[in-house]
Amino acid sequence: MDSIVKTALAEDLGRGDVTSSATIPPELTVEGYFICKSPGVVAGLPYVQTAFRLIDPLVRLEVLLKEGAVVADGDVIAKVVGNARSILASERVALNFLQHLSGIATTTAAAVEAARPYHAVITDTRKTTPGLRMAEKYAVTVGGGKNHRLGLDDGILIKDNHIKAAGGIKNAIDMARRKAGHLLKIEIETETLAEVREAVECGADVILLDNMSLDELRASVKLVAGRALTEASGGITPAMVADIAATGVDIISLGWITHSALPLDISLELS
């Protein structure tokens, strides 16, 4: 976390906050409040704390609403007390993390709620902001979702280009099975019912149902019949989750919750 926040601070500060240096007495102490301007789910407070600590260890952040709290317009999330120059030097980076990660948590929570009547689990994807993957995937968990692969070394997911390069579904699964340890599951992407059938017959542990219609998803779930986990993916938005979950799939993965979530409207106001 420190390295991510340190990079963000260096990007923002450059050679220093010339505005605060020109307008604020060096010893002035102030207090400020992080105020929510729209409803959502709070995520990112550890990043806020880190931003202040890296600039000035004497700045004190008092968390009033814990990580994962559901907030309404006007709720005060946290109070910060310390040197005015230090607080303002950290402000934008602290808010960027808090707003962005809270937006992801809020979007994830909406998807989780939509799937609640069914058994489908909501997960993220690798469609994350370069350099911010761990932070964004953390926010997904705060919103009640689960993490898919953290990186390419985290599991075998055979996608369309792998299948083409390997010479087909059976070849790809067979080669992966020979390489994979007994604890490593094999997931394979499919686009048609015929591919789903082949994947089941070849012993895939998880079958990714890519860009399928609701009818195709229902038919795939019926065909798999519990012999593998089923994962719906491909262009899914939170508005589509309930209908997709109702098809009986086990997992719904959405790049949307990390790459398209709107930041939560939060401000830092000095008193």
PDB file of N, CA, C and O in Angstrom, residues 163-212:
ATOM      1  N   ILE A 163      -6.961 -21.468 -26.657  1.00  0.00           N
ATOM      2  CA  ILE A 163      -7.576 -22.618 -27.330  1.00  0.00           C
ATOM      3  C   ILE A 163      -7.105 -22.709 -28.779  1.00  0.00           C
ATOM      4  O   ILE A 163      -6.756 -23.790 -29.281  1.00  0.00           O
ATOM      5  N   LYS A 164      -7.076 -21.560 -29.453  1.00  0.00           N
ATOM      6  CA  LYS A 164      -6.608 -21.541 -30.845  1.00  0.00           C
ATOM      7  C   LYS A 164      -5.152 -21.978 -30.938  1.00  0.00           C
ATOM      8  O   LYS A 164      -4.774 -22.784 -31.805  1.00  0.00           O
ATOM      9  N   ALA A 165      -4.323 -21.442 -30.051  1.00  0.00           N
ATOM     10  CA  ALA A 165      -2.899 -21.763 -30.094  1.00  0.00           C
ATOM     11  C   ALA A 165      -2.631 -23.223 -29.742  1.00  0.00           C
ATOM     12  O   ALA A 165      -1.689 -23.834 -30.254  1.00  0.00           O
ATOM     13  N   ALA A 166      -3.478 -23.789 -28.878  1.00  0.00           N
ATOM     14  CA  ALA A 166      -3.281 -25.172 -28.434  1.00  0.00           C
ATOM     15  C   ALA A 166      -3.877 -26.186 -29.400  1.00  0.00           C
ATOM     16  O   ALA A 166      -3.601 -27.381 -29.294  1.00  0.00           O
ATOM     17  N   GLY A 167      -4.732 -25.720 -30.309  1.00  0.00           N
ATOM     18  CA  GLY A 167      -5.340 -26.627 -31.281  1.00  0.00           C
ATOM     19  C   GLY A 167      -6.667 -27.207 -30.853  1.00  0.00           C
ATOM     20  O   GLY A 167      -7.069 -28.280 -31.313  1.00  0.00           O
ATOM     21  N   GLY A 168      -7.373 -26.490 -29.950  1.00  0.00           N
ATOM     22  CA  GLY A 168      -8.704 -26.931 -29.566  1.00  0.00           C
ATOM     23  C   GLY A 168      -8.857 -27.101 -28.068  1.00  0.00           C
ATOM     24  O   GLY A 168      -7.874 -27.093 -27.306  1.00  0.00           O
ATOM     25  N   ILE A 169     -10.107 -27.226 -27.632  1.00  0.00           N
ATOM     26  CA  ILE A 169     -10.438 -27.324 -26.213  1.00  0.00           C
ATOM     27  C   ILE A 169      -9.795 -28.551 -25.570  1.00  0.00           C
ATOM     28  O   ILE A 169      -9.188 -28.472 -24.496  1.00  0.00           O
ATOM     29  N   LYS A 170      -9.939 -29.693 -26.200  1.00  0.00           N
ATOM     30  CA  LYS A 170      -9.405 -30.921 -25.606  1.00  0.00           C
ATOM     31  C   LYS A 170      -7.889 -30.843 -25.435  1.00  0.00           C
ATOM     32  O   LYS A 170      -7.352 -31.183 -24.361  1.00  0.00           O
ATOM     33  N   ASN A 171      -7.190 -30.404 -26.469  1.00  0.00           N
ATOM     34  CA  ASN A 171      -5.735 -30.280 -26.375  1.00  0.00           C
ATOM     35  C   ASN A 171      -5.338 -29.315 -25.268  1.00  0.00           C
ATOM     36  O   ASN A 171      -4.399 -29.574 -24.499  1.00  0.00           O
ATOM     37  N   ALA A 172      -6.039 -28.195 -25.198  1.00  0.00           N
ATOM     38  CA  ALA A 172      -5.701 -27.182 -24.195  1.00  0.00           C
ATOM     39  C   ALA A 172      -5.886 -27.722 -22.779  1.00  0.00           C
ATOM     40  O   ALA A 172      -5.025 -27.536 -21.909  1.00  0.00           O
ATOM     41  N   ILE A 173      -7.014 -28.385 -22.537  1.00  0.00           N
ATOM     42  CA  ILE A 173      -7.271 -28.926 -21.196  1.00  0.00           C
ATOM     43  C   ILE A 173      -6.296 -30.050 -20.867  1.00  0.00           C
ATOM     44  O   ILE A 173      -5.761 -30.130 -19.752  1.00  0.00           O
ATOM     45  N   ASP A 174      -6.039 -30.920 -21.814  1.00  0.00           N
ATOM     46  CA  ASP A 174      -5.105 -32.025 -21.581  1.00  0.00           C
ATOM     47  C   ASP A 174      -3.714 -31.512 -21.224  1.00  0.00           C
ATOM     48  O   ASP A 174      -3.072 -32.002 -20.280  1.00  0.00           O
ATOM     49  N   MET A 175      -3.236 -30.518 -21.973  1.00  0.00           N
ATOM     50  CA  MET A 175      -1.909 -29.966 -21.690  1.00  0.00           C
ATOM     51  C   MET A 175      -1.877 -29.259 -20.336  1.00  0.00           C
ATOM     52  O   MET A 175      -0.914 -29.385 -19.574  1.00  0.00           O
ATOM     53  N   ALA A 176      -2.959 -28.526 -20.033  1.00  0.00           N
ATOM     54  CA  ALA A 176      -3.020 -27.833 -18.742  1.00  0.00           C
ATOM     55  C   ALA A 176      -3.051 -28.832 -17.599  1.00  0.00           C
ATOM     56  O   ALA A 176      -2.401 -28.627 -16.561  1.00  0.00           O
ATOM     57  N   ARG A 177      -3.781 -29.928 -17.780  1.00  0.00           N
ATOM     58  CA  ARG A 177      -3.890 -30.937 -16.730  1.00  0.00           C
ATOM     59  C   ARG A 177      -2.537 -31.578 -16.436  1.00  0.00           C
ATOM     60  O   ARG A 177      -2.214 -31.881 -15.281  1.00  0.00           O
ATOM     61  N   ARG A 178      -1.740 -31.773 -17.461  1.00  0.00           N
ATOM     62  CA  ARG A 178      -0.415 -32.367 -17.267  1.00  0.00           C
ATOM     63  C   ARG A 178       0.517 -31.421 -16.508  1.00  0.00           C
ATOM     64  O   ARG A 178       1.402 -31.861 -15.775  1.00  0.00           O
ATOM     65  N   LYS A 179       0.306 -30.119 -16.701  1.00  0.00           N
ATOM     66  CA  LYS A 179       1.162 -29.125 -16.055  1.00  0.00           C
ATOM     67  C   LYS A 179       0.678 -28.743 -14.653  1.00  0.00           C
ATOM     68  O   LYS A 179       1.473 -28.423 -13.768  1.00  0.00           O
ATOM     69  N   ALA A 180      -0.624 -28.759 -14.458  1.00  0.00           N
ATOM     70  CA  ALA A 180      -1.201 -28.238 -13.220  1.00  0.00           C
ATOM     71  C   ALA A 180      -0.995 -29.201 -12.059  1.00  0.00           C
ATOM     72  O   ALA A 180      -1.107 -30.421 -12.211  1.00  0.00           O
ATOM     73  N   GLY A 181      -0.708 -28.642 -10.887  1.00  0.00           N
ATOM     74  CA  GLY A 181      -0.672 -29.452  -9.679  1.00  0.00           C
ATOM     75  C   GLY A 181      -2.075 -29.874  -9.283  1.00  0.00           C
ATOM     76  O   GLY A 181      -3.068 -29.334  -9.788  1.00  0.00           O
ATOM     77  N   HIS A 182      -2.164 -30.798  -8.354  1.00  0.00           N
ATOM     78  CA  HIS A 182      -3.477 -31.346  -7.999  1.00  0.00           C
ATOM     79  C   HIS A 182      -4.373 -30.336  -7.285  1.00  0.00           C
ATOM     80  O   HIS A 182      -5.585 -30.536  -7.191  1.00  0.00           O
ATOM     81  N   LEU A 183      -3.791 -29.247  -6.800  1.00  0.00           N
ATOM     82  CA  LEU A 183      -4.594 -28.234  -6.107  1.00  0.00           C
ATOM     83  C   LEU A 183      -5.053 -27.105  -7.033  1.00  0.00           C
ATOM     84  O   LEU A 183      -5.816 -26.238  -6.607  1.00  0.00           O
ATOM     85  N   LEU A 184      -4.590 -27.103  -8.271  1.00  0.00           N
ATOM     86  CA  LEU A 184      -4.882 -25.998  -9.180  1.00  0.00           C
ATOM     87  C   LEU A 184      -6.046 -26.348 -10.107  1.00  0.00           C
ATOM     88  O   LEU A 184      -5.991 -27.318 -10.851  1.00  0.00           O
ATOM     89  N   LYS A 185      -7.097 -25.553 -10.039  1.00  0.00           N
ATOM     90  CA  LYS A 185      -8.265 -25.779 -10.891  1.00  0.00           C
ATOM     91  C   LYS A 185      -8.012 -25.263 -12.307  1.00  0.00           C
ATOM     92  O   LYS A 185      -7.195 -24.376 -12.512  1.00  0.00           O
ATOM     93  N   ILE A 186      -8.739 -25.839 -13.242  1.00  0.00           N
ATOM     94  CA  ILE A 186      -8.633 -25.415 -14.646  1.00  0.00           C
ATOM     95  C   ILE A 186      -9.972 -24.855 -15.104  1.00  0.00           C
ATOM     96  O   ILE A 186     -10.999 -25.532 -15.030  1.00  0.00           O
ATOM     97  N   GLU A 187      -9.947 -23.611 -15.556  1.00  0.00           N
ATOM     98  CA  GLU A 187     -11.142 -22.962 -16.102  1.00  0.00           C
ATOM     99  C   GLU A 187     -10.924 -22.740 -17.586  1.00  0.00           C
ATOM    100  O   GLU A 187      -9.820 -22.424 -18.022  1.00  0.00           O
ATOM    101  N   ILE A 188     -11.987 -22.901 -18.361  1.00  0.00           N
ATOM    102  CA  ILE A 188     -11.876 -22.707 -19.802  1.00  0.00           C
ATOM    103  C   ILE A 188     -13.045 -21.890 -20.318  1.00  0.00           C
ATOM    104  O   ILE A 188     -14.186 -22.027 -19.841  1.00  0.00           O
ATOM    105  N   GLU A 189     -12.756 -21.020 -21.270  1.00  0.00           N
ATOM    106  CA  GLU A 189     -13.774 -20.157 -21.857  1.00  0.00           C
ATOM    107  C   GLU A 189     -14.522 -20.886 -22.975  1.00  0.00           C
ATOM    108  O   GLU A 189     -13.911 -21.581 -23.793  1.00  0.00           O
ATOM    109  N   THR A 190     -15.829 -20.712 -22.997  1.00  0.00           N
ATOM    110  CA  THR A 190     -16.659 -21.278 -24.059  1.00  0.00           C
ATOM    111  C   THR A 190     -17.616 -20.220 -24.584  1.00  0.00           C
ATOM    112  O   THR A 190     -17.971 -19.284 -23.859  1.00  0.00           O
ATOM    113  N   GLU A 191     -18.029 -20.394 -25.845  1.00  0.00           N
ATOM    114  CA  GLU A 191     -18.944 -19.427 -26.459  1.00  0.00           C
ATOM    115  C   GLU A 191     -20.208 -20.080 -27.007  1.00  0.00           C
ATOM    116  O   GLU A 191     -21.154 -19.377 -27.359  1.00  0.00           O
ATOM    117  N   THR A 192     -20.210 -21.411 -27.103  1.00  0.00           N
ATOM    118  CA  THR A 192     -21.369 -22.130 -27.650  1.00  0.00           C
ATOM    119  C   THR A 192     -21.686 -23.333 -26.773  1.00  0.00           C
ATOM    120  O   THR A 192     -20.843 -23.788 -25.979  1.00  0.00           O
ATOM    121  N   LEU A 193     -22.886 -23.877 -26.945  1.00  0.00           N
ATOM    122  CA  LEU A 193     -23.270 -25.070 -26.185  1.00  0.00           C
ATOM    123  C   LEU A 193     -22.390 -26.265 -26.552  1.00  0.00           C
ATOM    124  O   LEU A 193     -22.072 -27.095 -25.695  1.00  0.00           O
ATOM    125  N   ALA A 194     -21.992 -26.339 -27.815  1.00  0.00           N
ATOM    126  CA  ALA A 194     -21.109 -27.431 -28.229  1.00  0.00           C
ATOM    127  C   ALA A 194     -19.777 -27.345 -27.488  1.00  0.00           C
ATOM    128  O   ALA A 194     -19.227 -28.374 -27.054  1.00  0.00           O
ATOM    129  N   GLU A 195     -19.253 -26.136 -27.317  1.00  0.00           N
ATOM    130  CA  GLU A 195     -17.999 -25.971 -26.581  1.00  0.00           C
ATOM    131  C   GLU A 195     -18.185 -26.293 -25.104  1.00  0.00           C
ATOM    132  O   GLU A 195     -17.290 -26.862 -24.469  1.00  0.00           O
ATOM    133  N   VAL A 196     -19.327 -25.928 -24.552  1.00  0.00           N
ATOM    134  CA  VAL A 196     -19.622 -26.260 -23.156  1.00  0.00           C
ATOM    135  C   VAL A 196     -19.621 -27.775 -22.971  1.00  0.00           C
ATOM    136  O   VAL A 196     -19.024 -28.314 -22.029  1.00  0.00           O
ATOM    137  N   ARG A 197     -20.279 -28.474 -23.877  1.00  0.00           N
ATOM    138  CA  ARG A 197     -20.343 -29.944 -23.800  1.00  0.00           C
ATOM    139  C   ARG A 197     -18.936 -30.542 -23.857  1.00  0.00           C
ATOM    140  O   ARG A 197     -18.596 -31.439 -23.072  1.00  0.00           O
ATOM    141  N   GLU A 198     -18.110 -30.045 -24.764  1.00  0.00           N
ATOM    142  CA  GLU A 198     -16.756 -30.563 -24.883  1.00  0.00           C
ATOM    143  C   GLU A 198     -15.943 -30.281 -23.630  1.00  0.00           C
ATOM    144  O   GLU A 198     -15.176 -31.136 -23.168  1.00  0.00           O
ATOM    145  N   ALA A 199     -16.099 -29.095 -23.074  1.00  0.00           N
ATOM    146  CA  ALA A 199     -15.366 -28.727 -21.865  1.00  0.00           C
ATOM    147  C   ALA A 199     -15.736 -29.630 -20.700  1.00  0.00           C
ATOM    148  O   ALA A 199     -14.871 -30.050 -19.918  1.00  0.00           O
ATOM    149  N   VAL A 200     -17.022 -29.953 -20.569  1.00  0.00           N
ATOM    150  CA  VAL A 200     -17.470 -30.862 -19.513  1.00  0.00           C
ATOM    151  C   VAL A 200     -16.871 -32.252 -19.722  1.00  0.00           C
ATOM    152  O   VAL A 200     -16.344 -32.873 -18.789  1.00  0.00           O
ATOM    153  N   GLU A 201     -16.937 -32.722 -20.933  1.00  0.00           N
ATOM    154  CA  GLU A 201     -16.420 -34.060 -21.248  1.00  0.00           C
ATOM    155  C   GLU A 201     -14.920 -34.167 -21.022  1.00  0.00           C
ATOM    156  O   GLU A 201     -14.409 -35.247 -20.696  1.00  0.00           O
ATOM    157  N   CYS A 202     -14.214 -33.042 -21.161  1.00  0.00           N
ATOM    158  CA  CYS A 202     -12.760 -33.038 -20.976  1.00  0.00           C
ATOM    159  C   CYS A 202     -12.347 -32.791 -19.523  1.00  0.00           C
ATOM    160  O   CYS A 202     -11.150 -32.746 -19.212  1.00  0.00           O
ATOM    161  N   GLY A 203     -13.328 -32.600 -18.653  1.00  0.00           N
ATOM    162  CA  GLY A 203     -13.028 -32.498 -17.229  1.00  0.00           C
ATOM    163  C   GLY A 203     -12.650 -31.142 -16.710  1.00  0.00           C
ATOM    164  O   GLY A 203     -11.950 -31.040 -15.686  1.00  0.00           O
ATOM    165  N   ALA A 204     -13.077 -30.071 -17.364  1.00  0.00           N
ATOM    166  CA  ALA A 204     -12.806 -28.725 -16.843  1.00  0.00           C
ATOM    167  C   ALA A 204     -13.450 -28.551 -15.475  1.00  0.00           C
ATOM    168  O   ALA A 204     -14.542 -29.069 -15.211  1.00  0.00           O
ATOM    169  N   ASP A 205     -12.766 -27.838 -14.593  1.00  0.00           N
ATOM    170  CA  ASP A 205     -13.305 -27.591 -13.251  1.00  0.00           C
ATOM    171  C   ASP A 205     -14.296 -26.422 -13.244  1.00  0.00           C
ATOM    172  O   ASP A 205     -15.267 -26.426 -12.496  1.00  0.00           O
ATOM    173  N   VAL A 206     -14.009 -25.415 -14.062  1.00  0.00           N
ATOM    174  CA  VAL A 206     -14.862 -24.227 -14.169  1.00  0.00           C
ATOM    175  C   VAL A 206     -15.039 -23.912 -15.648  1.00  0.00           C
ATOM    176  O   VAL A 206     -14.070 -23.955 -16.412  1.00  0.00           O
ATOM    177  N   ILE A 207     -16.270 -23.604 -16.039  1.00  0.00           N
ATOM    178  CA  ILE A 207     -16.548 -23.298 -17.437  1.00  0.00           C
ATOM    179  C   ILE A 207     -17.050 -21.864 -17.526  1.00  0.00           C
ATOM    180  O   ILE A 207     -18.080 -21.511 -16.953  1.00  0.00           O
ATOM    181  N   LEU A 208     -16.275 -21.043 -18.235  1.00  0.00           N
ATOM    182  CA  LEU A 208     -16.646 -19.643 -18.423  1.00  0.00           C
ATOM    183  C   LEU A 208     -17.578 -19.544 -19.631  1.00  0.00           C
ATOM    184  O   LEU A 208     -17.230 -19.969 -20.735  1.00  0.00           O
ATOM    185  N   LEU A 209     -18.745 -18.982 -19.409  1.00  0.00           N
ATOM    186  CA  LEU A 209     -19.766 -18.840 -20.454  1.00  0.00           C
ATOM    187  C   LEU A 209     -19.704 -17.404 -20.958  1.00  0.00           C
ATOM    188  O   LEU A 209     -20.221 -16.483 -20.328  1.00  0.00           O
ATOM    189  N   ASP A 210     -19.043 -17.221 -22.095  1.00  0.00           N
ATOM    190  CA  ASP A 210     -18.683 -15.882 -22.532  1.00  0.00           C
ATOM    191  C   ASP A 210     -19.727 -15.279 -23.475  1.00  0.00           C
ATOM    192  O   ASP A 210     -20.043 -15.855 -24.517  1.00  0.00           O
ATOM    193  N   ASN A 211     -20.237 -14.097 -23.083  1.00  0.00           N
ATOM    194  CA  ASN A 211     -21.161 -13.332 -23.934  1.00  0.00           C
ATOM    195  C   ASN A 211     -22.354 -14.156 -24.413  1.00  0.00           C
ATOM    196  O   ASN A 211     -22.788 -14.045 -25.564  1.00  0.00           O
ATOM    197  N   MET A 212     -22.899 -14.970 -23.544  1.00  0.00           N
ATOM    198  CA  MET A 212     -24.052 -15.788 -23.911  1.00  0.00           C
ATOM    199  C   MET A 212     -25.359 -15.086 -23.568  1.00  0.00           C
ATOM    200  O   MET A 212     -25.432 -14.294 -22.623  1.00  0.00           O
TER     201      MET A 212
END
